[in-house]
Short mmCIF file of C-alpha atoms in Angstrom, two decimals:
data_model
loop_
_atom_site.label_atom_id
_atom_site.label_comp_id
_atom_site.label_asym_id
_atom_site.label_seq_id
_atom_site.Cartn_x
_atom_site.Cartn_y
_atom_site.Cartn_z
CA MET A 165 -81.67 28.25 81.53
CA GLU A 166 -77.97 29.09 81.94
CA LYS A 167 -75.89 26.22 83.26
CA LYS A 168 -74.13 26.91 86.55
CA PRO A 169 -70.39 26.16 86.81
CA ASP A 170 -69.38 22.88 88.46
CA LYS A 171 -66.95 24.73 90.72
CA TYR A 172 -67.20 28.35 91.79
CA ILE A 173 -64.30 30.76 91.95
CA SER A 174 -63.76 32.22 95.43
CA THR A 175 -63.31 35.91 96.17
CA TRP A 176 -59.63 35.37 97.02
CA GLN A 177 -58.97 33.30 93.93
CA LEU A 178 -60.27 36.02 91.60
CA ALA A 179 -58.45 38.71 93.61
CA LEU A 180 -55.14 36.85 93.17
CA MET A 181 -55.83 36.14 89.46
CA THR A 182 -56.46 39.84 88.89
CA ALA A 183 -53.40 40.91 90.88
CA ALA A 184 -51.25 38.47 88.88
CA ALA A 185 -52.51 40.01 85.62
CA ILE A 186 -51.65 43.53 86.83
CA ILE A 187 -48.39 43.30 88.79
CA SER A 188 -45.15 43.71 86.86
CA LEU A 189 -41.72 44.54 88.30
CA ARG A 190 -40.74 46.66 85.29
CA GLY A 191 -42.83 49.54 86.65
CA LEU A 192 -41.06 49.81 90.03
CA PRO A 193 -38.26 52.14 88.82
CA MET A 194 -40.77 54.43 87.08
CA MET A 195 -42.66 54.87 90.35
CA ALA A 196 -39.46 55.03 92.42
CA GLN A 197 -38.34 58.05 90.35
CA GLU A 198 -41.38 59.85 91.73
CA GLU A 199 -40.11 59.19 95.29
CA MET A 200 -42.85 60.05 97.87
CA THR A 201 -45.14 61.53 95.22
CA MET A 202 -45.62 57.91 94.07
CA PHE A 203 -48.51 57.72 96.53
CA PHE A 204 -50.42 60.23 94.41
CA TYR A 205 -49.84 58.26 91.21
CA ILE A 206 -50.66 54.89 92.70
CA PHE A 207 -53.82 56.27 94.34
CA PHE A 208 -54.91 57.74 90.98
CA ALA A 209 -54.24 54.52 89.08
CA THR A 210 -55.87 52.29 91.71
CA PHE A 211 -59.02 54.15 92.70
CA LEU A 212 -59.76 56.27 89.64
CA PHE A 213 -58.76 53.72 87.01
CA LEU A 214 -58.37 50.11 88.21
CA ILE A 215 -61.55 49.81 90.28
CA PRO A 216 -63.93 51.62 87.85
CA ALA A 217 -62.53 49.61 84.92
CA SER A 218 -63.03 46.31 86.73
CA LEU A 219 -66.60 47.09 87.84
CA VAL A 220 -67.83 48.34 84.47
CA GLY A 221 -65.99 45.52 82.70
CA ALA A 222 -67.68 42.98 84.98
CA GLU A 223 -71.17 44.26 84.10
CA LEU A 224 -70.43 44.25 80.37
CA GLY A 225 -68.77 40.82 80.55
CA SER A 226 -71.76 39.32 82.37
CA MET A 227 -74.18 40.74 79.75
CA TYR A 228 -72.53 39.10 76.74
CA ALA A 229 -70.79 36.07 78.19
CA LYS A 230 -72.50 33.75 75.69
CA LYS A 231 -71.71 35.92 72.68
CA GLY A 232 -67.98 36.18 73.35
CA GLY A 233 -65.75 38.73 71.60
CA GLY A 234 -65.05 40.78 74.73
CA VAL A 235 -64.74 44.53 74.13
CA TYR A 236 -65.61 44.03 70.45
CA THR A 237 -69.09 42.82 71.34
CA TRP A 238 -69.59 45.39 74.13
CA VAL A 239 -68.83 48.40 71.90
CA LYS A 240 -70.62 46.91 68.88
CA GLU A 241 -73.84 46.40 70.88
CA ALA A 242 -73.66 49.92 72.30
CA PHE A 243 -72.70 51.75 69.11
CA ASN A 244 -71.88 49.89 65.88
CA GLN A 245 -69.73 47.16 64.41
CA ARG A 246 -67.07 49.54 63.09
CA LEU A 247 -66.40 51.07 66.52
CA GLY A 248 -66.50 47.57 68.04
CA PHE A 249 -63.77 46.45 65.67
CA SER A 250 -61.76 49.61 66.46
CA ALA A 251 -61.98 48.82 70.19
CA ILE A 252 -60.69 45.24 69.87
CA PHE A 253 -58.05 46.37 67.39
CA LEU A 254 -56.76 48.97 69.86
CA GLN A 255 -56.71 46.42 72.65
CA TRP A 256 -54.61 44.16 70.42
CA ILE A 257 -52.29 46.80 68.96
CA GLN A 258 -51.52 48.41 72.34
CA ASN A 259 -50.38 45.01 73.47
CA VAL A 260 -48.15 44.75 70.41
CA VAL A 261 -46.59 48.15 71.22
CA TRP A 262 -46.17 47.03 74.86
CA TYR A 263 -43.99 44.02 74.00
CA PRO A 264 -40.79 45.98 73.29
CA THR A 265 -41.02 47.69 76.70
CA VAL A 266 -41.15 44.45 78.69
CA LEU A 267 -38.58 42.81 76.39
CA GLY A 268 -36.28 45.80 76.97
CA PHE A 269 -36.65 45.11 80.71
CA ALA A 270 -35.72 41.45 80.07
CA ALA A 271 -32.66 42.60 78.06
CA ALA A 272 -31.46 44.61 81.02
CA ALA A 273 -31.88 41.57 83.30
CA ILE A 274 -29.79 39.43 80.92
CA ALA A 275 -27.12 42.12 80.84
CA TYR A 276 -26.77 41.76 84.62
CA LEU A 277 -26.93 37.98 84.39
CA ILE A 278 -23.84 37.83 82.15
CA GLY A 279 -22.01 40.41 84.28
CA LYS A 280 -22.09 43.26 81.73
CA PRO A 281 -24.61 45.76 83.17
CA ALA A 282 -23.50 48.47 80.72
CA LEU A 283 -25.29 46.55 77.98
CA ALA A 284 -28.62 47.48 79.63
CA GLN A 285 -28.11 50.98 78.21
CA ASN A 286 -26.79 49.78 74.83
CA GLY A 287 -29.53 50.35 72.27
CA LEU A 288 -28.14 47.83 69.77
CA PHE A 289 -28.05 45.03 72.37
CA VAL A 290 -31.51 45.85 73.79
CA GLY A 291 -33.10 46.13 70.34
CA LEU A 292 -31.63 42.93 68.90
CA PHE A 293 -32.33 40.97 72.11
CA SER A 294 -35.97 42.15 72.10
CA ILE A 295 -36.45 41.09 68.48
CA LEU A 296 -34.83 37.64 68.91
CA ILE A 297 -36.61 36.78 72.18
CA TYR A 298 -39.99 37.86 70.82
CA TRP A 299 -39.69 35.51 67.84
CA PHE A 300 -38.53 32.76 70.20
CA ALA A 301 -41.67 33.33 72.32
CA THR A 302 -43.81 33.26 69.17
CA TRP A 303 -42.21 29.95 68.13
CA ILE A 304 -43.21 28.46 71.50
CA ALA A 305 -46.72 29.94 71.20
CA PHE A 306 -47.23 28.10 67.92
CA LYS A 307 -46.92 24.84 69.83
CA GLY A 308 -50.21 25.48 71.63
CA THR A 309 -51.64 27.03 74.78
CA ASP A 310 -50.75 24.08 77.00
CA LYS A 311 -47.03 24.73 76.45
CA VAL A 312 -47.50 28.45 77.06
CA SER A 313 -49.52 27.98 80.27
CA LYS A 314 -46.78 25.87 81.89
CA ILE A 315 -44.16 28.55 81.31
CA THR A 316 -46.36 31.51 82.30
CA SER A 317 -47.55 30.05 85.62
CA ARG A 318 -44.02 29.24 86.73
CA GLY A 319 -42.63 32.45 85.37
CA PHE A 320 -45.01 34.63 87.37
CA LEU A 321 -44.10 32.99 90.67
CA ILE A 322 -40.35 32.65 90.02
CA GLY A 323 -39.72 35.79 88.00
CA THR A 324 -42.20 38.30 89.48
CA VAL A 325 -43.47 37.36 92.94
CA PHE A 326 -40.16 36.05 94.34
CA PRO A 327 -37.93 38.96 93.16
CA GLY A 328 -40.63 41.38 94.33
CA ILE A 329 -40.52 39.94 97.86
CA VAL A 330 -36.71 39.90 97.79
CA VAL A 331 -36.43 43.60 96.92
CA ILE A 332 -38.81 44.58 99.74
CA VAL A 333 -37.07 42.40 102.35
CA MET A 334 -33.59 43.51 101.38
CA ALA A 335 -34.61 47.20 101.65
CA LEU A 336 -35.74 46.54 105.23
CA VAL A 337 -32.42 44.83 105.98
CA TRP A 338 -30.65 47.77 104.33
CA LEU A 339 -32.30 50.28 106.66
CA ILE A 340 -32.03 48.14 109.79
CA SER A 341 -28.29 47.74 109.16
CA GLY A 342 -27.87 51.53 109.27
CA ASN A 343 -27.22 52.12 105.57
CA PRO A 344 -28.13 55.53 104.05
CA ASP A 345 -31.74 56.22 103.08
CA SER A 346 -31.59 57.60 99.52
CA ILE A 347 -35.00 59.27 99.89
CA LYS A 348 -33.34 61.79 102.25
CA ASP A 349 -30.73 62.68 99.62
CA ILE A 350 -32.83 63.71 96.62
CA PRO A 351 -31.20 66.54 94.65
CA ALA A 352 -32.75 69.96 95.37
CA SER A 353 -32.96 70.60 91.62
CA VAL A 354 -35.76 68.05 91.19
CA THR A 355 -38.43 70.52 92.28
CA GLN A 356 -41.39 68.45 91.09
CA ILE A 357 -40.78 65.91 93.87
CA VAL A 358 -38.97 67.93 96.61
CA SER A 359 -39.33 71.31 98.25
CA VAL A 360 -36.51 73.37 99.75
CA ASP A 361 -37.14 75.14 103.06
CA GLY A 362 -34.35 76.96 104.88
CA GLY A 363 -31.73 75.13 102.90
CA HIS A 364 -33.20 71.72 103.76
CA VAL A 365 -34.68 69.40 101.13
CA HIS A 366 -38.06 67.82 101.95
CA PRO A 367 -39.80 65.13 99.82
CA ARG A 368 -43.19 66.12 98.46
CA PHE A 369 -46.25 63.87 98.75
CA PHE A 370 -48.04 65.69 95.93
CA PRO A 371 -46.28 66.65 92.67
CA HIS A 372 -45.27 70.28 92.29
CA LEU A 373 -47.15 71.28 89.17
CA THR A 374 -45.52 73.86 86.95
CA GLY A 375 -46.70 72.13 83.75
CA MET A 376 -48.00 68.82 82.45
CA SER A 377 -44.46 67.55 81.93
CA ASN A 378 -44.07 67.25 85.69
CA ILE A 379 -46.72 64.48 85.85
CA ALA A 380 -46.03 62.84 82.50
CA PHE A 381 -45.17 59.57 84.26
CA LEU A 382 -48.84 59.34 85.26
CA SER A 383 -49.77 57.82 81.89
CA GLY A 384 -47.07 55.15 82.17
CA ILE A 385 -48.10 54.28 85.70
CA VAL A 386 -51.76 53.98 84.68
CA LEU A 387 -50.62 51.49 82.02
CA LEU A 388 -49.19 49.29 84.79
CA PHE A 389 -52.72 48.83 86.15
CA ALA A 390 -54.37 48.19 82.76
CA GLY A 391 -55.82 44.90 81.52
CA VAL A 392 -58.23 44.23 84.37
CA GLU A 393 -61.20 44.10 81.99
CA VAL A 394 -59.92 40.75 80.74
CA GLN A 395 -60.72 39.24 84.17
CA ALA A 396 -64.32 40.51 84.08
CA VAL A 397 -65.46 37.34 82.34
CA HIS A 398 -64.87 35.36 85.55
CA ALA A 399 -67.66 37.20 87.38
CA MET A 400 -70.09 34.56 86.03
CA GLU A 401 -68.06 31.82 87.73
CA MET A 402 -68.71 33.16 91.24
CA LYS A 403 -71.51 31.97 93.49
CA GLU A 404 -72.67 35.48 94.45
CA PRO A 405 -71.07 37.78 91.85
CA GLN A 406 -72.98 40.85 92.97
CA LYS A 407 -71.26 40.70 96.36
CA GLN A 408 -68.06 38.77 95.63
CA PHE A 409 -66.84 40.49 92.47
CA PRO A 410 -66.50 44.01 93.91
CA ARG A 411 -64.85 42.52 96.99
CA ALA A 412 -62.37 40.65 94.80
CA MET A 413 -61.59 43.81 92.83
CA PHE A 414 -61.00 45.85 95.98
CA LEU A 415 -58.77 43.09 97.33
CA ALA A 416 -56.82 42.97 94.04
CA ALA A 417 -56.52 46.74 94.14
CA GLY A 418 -55.25 46.54 97.75
CA ILE A 419 -52.69 43.82 96.90
CA SER A 420 -51.47 45.79 93.86
CA PHE A 421 -51.35 49.02 95.85
CA ILE A 422 -49.26 47.42 98.63
CA LEU A 423 -46.84 45.51 96.41
CA PHE A 424 -46.31 48.37 93.96
CA THR A 425 -45.87 50.86 96.82
CA LEU A 426 -43.52 48.75 98.96
CA GLY A 427 -41.53 47.59 95.92
CA SER A 428 -41.15 51.14 94.61
CA LEU A 429 -40.21 52.44 98.06
CA ALA A 430 -37.59 49.70 98.32
CA VAL A 431 -35.98 50.88 95.07
CA ALA A 432 -36.17 54.54 96.19
CA VAL A 433 -34.70 53.80 99.62
CA VAL A 434 -31.67 51.86 98.36
CA THR A 435 -30.86 53.51 95.05
CA PRO A 436 -29.53 57.10 94.80
CA TYR A 437 -31.98 59.22 92.79
CA ASN A 438 -29.57 59.86 89.90
CA ASP A 439 -28.96 56.09 89.52
CA ILE A 440 -32.64 55.18 89.11
CA ASN A 441 -33.55 54.63 85.48
CA LEU A 442 -36.50 53.06 83.71
CA GLN A 443 -34.58 50.35 81.90
CA ASP A 444 -32.52 48.61 84.60
CA GLY A 445 -33.34 50.54 87.80
CA LEU A 446 -34.48 47.39 89.65
CA LEU A 447 -31.23 45.56 88.79
CA VAL A 448 -29.22 48.57 89.97
CA THR A 449 -31.00 48.25 93.33
CA PHE A 450 -30.17 44.56 93.62
CA ARG A 451 -26.52 45.26 92.75
CA GLU A 452 -26.31 48.09 95.28
CA VAL A 453 -27.41 45.83 98.16
CA PHE A 454 -25.74 42.56 97.23
CA GLU A 455 -22.37 44.15 96.50
CA ARG A 456 -22.51 45.96 99.86
CA TYR A 457 -22.79 42.56 101.56
CA HIS A 458 -20.16 40.93 99.25
CA VAL A 459 -22.63 38.58 97.53
CA GLY A 460 -22.77 40.37 94.17
CA TRP A 461 -23.29 37.08 92.33
CA ILE A 462 -26.87 37.03 93.59
CA THR A 463 -27.57 39.99 91.27
CA ASN A 464 -26.75 37.73 88.32
CA VAL A 465 -29.23 35.13 89.65
CA MET A 466 -31.94 37.77 90.07
CA GLY A 467 -31.26 38.86 86.50
CA LEU A 468 -32.00 35.34 85.30
CA LEU A 469 -35.22 35.09 87.31
CA ILE A 470 -36.45 38.52 86.19
CA ALA A 471 -35.69 37.73 82.54
CA PHE A 472 -37.64 34.48 82.89
CA GLY A 473 -40.55 36.37 84.47
CA ALA A 474 -40.55 38.93 81.65
CA LEU A 475 -40.53 36.18 79.03
CA ALA A 476 -43.43 34.49 80.80
CA GLY A 477 -45.29 37.82 80.82
CA VAL A 478 -44.84 38.19 77.07
CA MET A 479 -45.98 34.62 76.45
CA SER A 480 -49.06 35.02 78.65
CA TRP A 481 -50.25 37.84 76.37
CA ILE A 482 -48.87 36.76 73.02
CA VAL A 483 -51.86 34.56 72.13
CA GLY A 484 -54.66 36.07 74.23
CA PRO A 485 -55.40 39.53 72.69
CA SER A 486 -54.68 38.25 69.18
CA ARG A 487 -57.36 35.61 69.84
CA GLY A 488 -59.91 38.41 70.09
CA LEU A 489 -58.74 39.70 66.72
CA LEU A 490 -59.17 36.23 65.28
CA TRP A 491 -62.76 36.26 66.58
CA THR A 492 -63.52 39.48 64.72
CA ALA A 493 -61.81 38.15 61.57
CA ARG A 494 -64.16 35.17 61.60
CA ASP A 495 -66.99 37.67 62.04
CA GLY A 496 -66.07 39.19 58.68
CA GLN A 497 -64.26 42.27 59.94
CA LEU A 498 -60.85 41.28 58.53
CA PRO A 499 -59.72 39.53 55.32
CA ASP A 500 -59.67 35.72 55.30
CA PHE A 501 -55.88 35.83 55.53
CA TRP A 502 -56.26 36.81 59.22
CA THR A 503 -58.35 33.73 60.04
CA LYS A 504 -55.68 31.16 59.22
CA THR A 505 -54.61 28.87 62.10
CA ASN A 506 -52.04 26.09 62.41
CA LYS A 507 -52.67 22.50 63.47
CA ASN A 508 -52.71 23.54 67.14
CA GLY A 509 -55.46 26.12 66.50
CA ILE A 510 -53.09 29.08 66.91
CA GLN A 511 -53.78 32.14 64.74
CA LYS A 512 -50.50 31.93 62.81
CA ASN A 513 -50.91 34.79 60.32
CA ILE A 514 -51.97 37.24 63.03
CA LEU A 515 -48.91 36.27 65.05
CA PHE A 516 -46.67 36.79 62.02
CA ILE A 517 -48.15 40.27 61.48
CA GLN A 518 -47.81 40.95 65.21
CA GLY A 519 -44.15 39.88 65.14
CA GLY A 520 -43.40 42.17 62.20
CA ILE A 521 -44.76 45.18 64.07
CA VAL A 522 -42.84 44.25 67.25
CA THR A 523 -39.65 43.99 65.18
CA VAL A 524 -40.11 47.51 63.81
CA LEU A 525 -40.93 49.02 67.19
CA SER A 526 -38.02 47.23 68.93
CA SER A 527 -35.74 49.01 66.42
CA PHE A 528 -36.50 52.25 68.34
CA TYR A 529 -33.93 51.05 70.88
CA ILE A 530 -31.30 50.79 68.13
CA PHE A 531 -31.86 54.16 66.49
CA MET A 532 -32.60 56.38 69.54
CA ASP A 533 -29.67 57.78 71.55
CA ASN A 534 -31.17 57.17 75.00
CA VAL A 535 -32.60 53.75 75.87
CA ASN A 536 -34.71 55.20 78.72
CA VAL A 537 -36.32 57.69 76.35
CA ALA A 538 -37.08 54.94 73.84
CA PHE A 539 -38.56 52.85 76.65
CA PHE A 540 -40.85 55.65 77.83
CA LEU A 541 -41.78 56.71 74.29
CA LEU A 542 -43.05 53.19 73.56
CA SER A 543 -44.93 53.21 76.88
CA ALA A 544 -46.57 56.55 76.04
CA MET A 545 -47.71 55.24 72.65
CA THR A 546 -49.10 52.14 74.34
CA VAL A 547 -51.11 53.93 76.99
CA GLY A 548 -52.57 56.37 74.47
CA LEU A 549 -54.00 53.53 72.37
CA TYR A 550 -55.24 51.55 75.35
CA LEU A 551 -56.94 54.57 76.97
CA ILE A 552 -58.96 55.21 73.79
CA MET A 553 -60.31 51.68 74.15
CA TYR A 554 -61.20 52.34 77.77
CA MET A 555 -63.08 55.50 76.74
CA MET A 556 -65.18 53.32 74.41
CA MET A 557 -65.73 50.75 77.16
CA TYR A 558 -66.99 53.28 79.72
CA ALA A 559 -69.21 54.97 77.16
CA SER A 560 -70.67 51.56 76.21
CA GLY A 561 -71.40 50.68 79.83
CA ILE A 562 -73.38 53.89 80.31
CA LYS A 563 -75.20 53.79 76.97
CA LEU A 564 -76.27 50.13 77.32
CA ARG A 565 -78.06 50.98 80.57
CA TYR A 566 -80.39 53.05 78.38
CA THR A 567 -80.57 51.01 75.17
CA GLN A 568 -80.68 47.48 76.68
CA PRO A 569 -81.89 47.97 80.28
CA ASP A 570 -83.68 44.62 80.42
CA LEU A 571 -80.80 42.46 79.27
CA PRO A 572 -79.84 40.15 82.19
CA ARG A 573 -76.69 41.15 84.02
CA VAL A 574 -75.13 38.57 86.35
CA TYR A 575 -73.15 41.42 87.88
CA LYS A 576 -74.43 44.98 87.87
CA VAL A 577 -72.65 48.13 89.02
CA PRO A 578 -74.54 49.06 92.18
CA GLY A 579 -76.55 52.25 92.60
CA GLY A 580 -78.74 52.08 89.50
CA MET A 581 -78.20 54.71 86.81
CA ILE A 582 -76.55 57.10 89.27
CA GLY A 583 -74.08 54.40 90.27
CA MET A 584 -73.17 53.64 86.64
CA TRP A 585 -72.81 57.33 85.80
CA LEU A 586 -70.66 57.82 88.91
CA VAL A 587 -68.34 54.82 88.40
CA GLY A 588 -68.25 55.08 84.61
CA GLY A 589 -67.94 58.88 84.75
CA ILE A 590 -65.02 58.81 87.16
CA GLY A 591 -63.27 56.18 85.07
CA LEU A 592 -63.91 58.09 81.83
CA ALA A 593 -62.65 61.36 83.27
CA ALA A 594 -59.52 59.65 84.62
CA VAL A 595 -58.59 58.02 81.28
CA ILE A 596 -59.21 61.25 79.34
CA PHE A 597 -56.87 63.11 81.72
CA ALA A 598 -54.21 60.39 81.51
CA PHE A 599 -54.58 60.35 77.71
CA ILE A 600 -53.85 64.11 77.54
CA VAL A 601 -50.86 63.76 79.87
CA ALA A 602 -49.34 61.04 77.65
CA PHE A 603 -48.53 63.62 74.96
CA PHE A 604 -46.30 65.70 77.23
CA PRO A 605 -42.59 64.73 77.53
CA PRO A 606 -41.57 63.92 81.12
CA SER A 607 -39.35 66.49 82.81
CA GLN A 608 -37.46 63.63 84.51
CA LEU A 609 -35.93 62.35 81.23
CA PRO A 610 -33.48 63.89 78.73
CA ILE A 611 -36.03 63.98 75.94
CA GLY A 612 -34.21 66.42 73.71
CA SER A 613 -36.77 68.17 71.52
CA PRO A 614 -40.22 68.19 73.27
CA VAL A 615 -41.83 68.89 69.90
CA THR A 616 -40.26 65.80 68.34
CA TYR A 617 -41.32 63.65 71.31
CA THR A 618 -44.94 64.87 71.15
CA ALA A 619 -44.99 64.51 67.37
CA LEU A 620 -43.80 60.86 67.57
CA VAL A 621 -46.36 59.93 70.24
CA ALA A 622 -49.16 61.73 68.39
CA ALA A 623 -48.17 60.22 65.03
CA GLY A 624 -48.05 56.69 66.45
CA THR A 625 -51.40 57.12 68.17
CA VAL A 626 -53.11 58.60 65.06
CA ILE A 627 -51.66 55.96 62.71
CA PHE A 628 -52.65 52.99 64.85
CA PHE A 629 -56.07 54.51 65.63
CA THR A 630 -56.76 55.13 61.93
CA ILE A 631 -55.83 51.65 60.75
CA PRO A 632 -59.03 49.84 61.95
CA PHE A 633 -61.25 52.43 60.25
CA ILE A 634 -59.34 52.00 56.99
CA ILE A 635 -59.71 48.24 57.25
CA SER A 636 -63.41 48.56 57.96
CA MET A 637 -63.94 50.78 54.91
CA VAL A 638 -62.00 48.40 52.69
CA MET A 639 -63.96 45.37 53.97
CA ALA A 640 -67.29 47.23 53.55
CA ARG A 641 -66.42 48.08 49.96
CA LYS A 642 -65.41 44.48 49.30
CA LYS A 643 -68.71 43.21 50.68
CA ARG A 644 -70.68 45.66 48.52
CA LYS A 645 -68.84 44.46 45.40
CA GLN A 646 -69.51 40.82 46.31
CA SER A 647 -73.21 41.52 46.86
CA VAL A 648 -73.46 43.23 43.46
#
């Protein structure tokens, strides 16, 4: 008989835990660039991606809680070990590709802290900063999870929640004081987010589609809502998971929807459209307001807090996903080299490999002319890899209803087979669509050659997707030789 937890997690607790895992300030400028069409993107990411992923993930997590391994076990049980390994590898590698984007955001914050905002668009500064801070975070991670947890918990509150509230409040003060509303002054040339009628410019609430490039930001915005499947394991710690878990997920979705929407609107209201950029757009907003009221030094303080929050975000993920890879290594899916840990039980060799890849990817900032393009290129590569993993997860949830219908599920997607097909099908269709969009260069950025952009994203996706299959083949051949 399964032992019940000593203390149950409440609906609100899980909702806040999930929201904390999702919300990141670095995405506010990306959504603000979409102006009023942001409602379309946030609705898509919340209701067609976030909620289906959390519900299907909760059922799969409750089925194999004792086995562990997360998405590796889910996909392995549904299909085979090789695909299971590919799924966990993609979950890990997308996180590795994600690090340079959040570290680039931290670099911009530091540039404002030291009073040299121009450095936020300096590729050499952003690239070297990202590399140095990542290795600093890795050094701290080697000291054990207790050290990491202290930094991450404080960092989320101080560096994410507090600045998020500040930007919303100051936008309200900005409007109440009679300052200009930048949403009313969007250039007429940006036709994907405005329409022109009788010489007057009107914001659109739905993107004007003349091609996939007009909605290319969709893939990056979906990425902001990713990672919820990690929280699915906590469904077993609730008193009535069948009722409480979906409520918690809808609450988390509501919190994320409100904070992302209000925060993005705050940036869009204060900052002129041409001044919003992906790298330091949030800091530009702070500077715009605080300098207007002659307290510009507060922008420096916000830069420090945001940098601390970004560092905490990196540290909160630096050990977690790689732990799943360690689990598969011990299951014989990777060479013994990957199983090595230090005296604190931290997977040292995996973190060294992880750091090497982050160093190479952070060099994109140094060698690409436009920091914003490098930032979005890395985001596009990240979302492509992660969405492949989600495709496997949804397919596993549906298939296991047929192949293992009698396996106990603490939480089960309601509605029987129709419910699973509906929730899983909606989620699968959404991630396939977002995956396709990720290969189109955004019309909002000076990409240069669209062919080069698409080729880089495609090459990165193919290379990283192929690696786990190559490793699996090598390991299978090694096992055959050993058996002979």
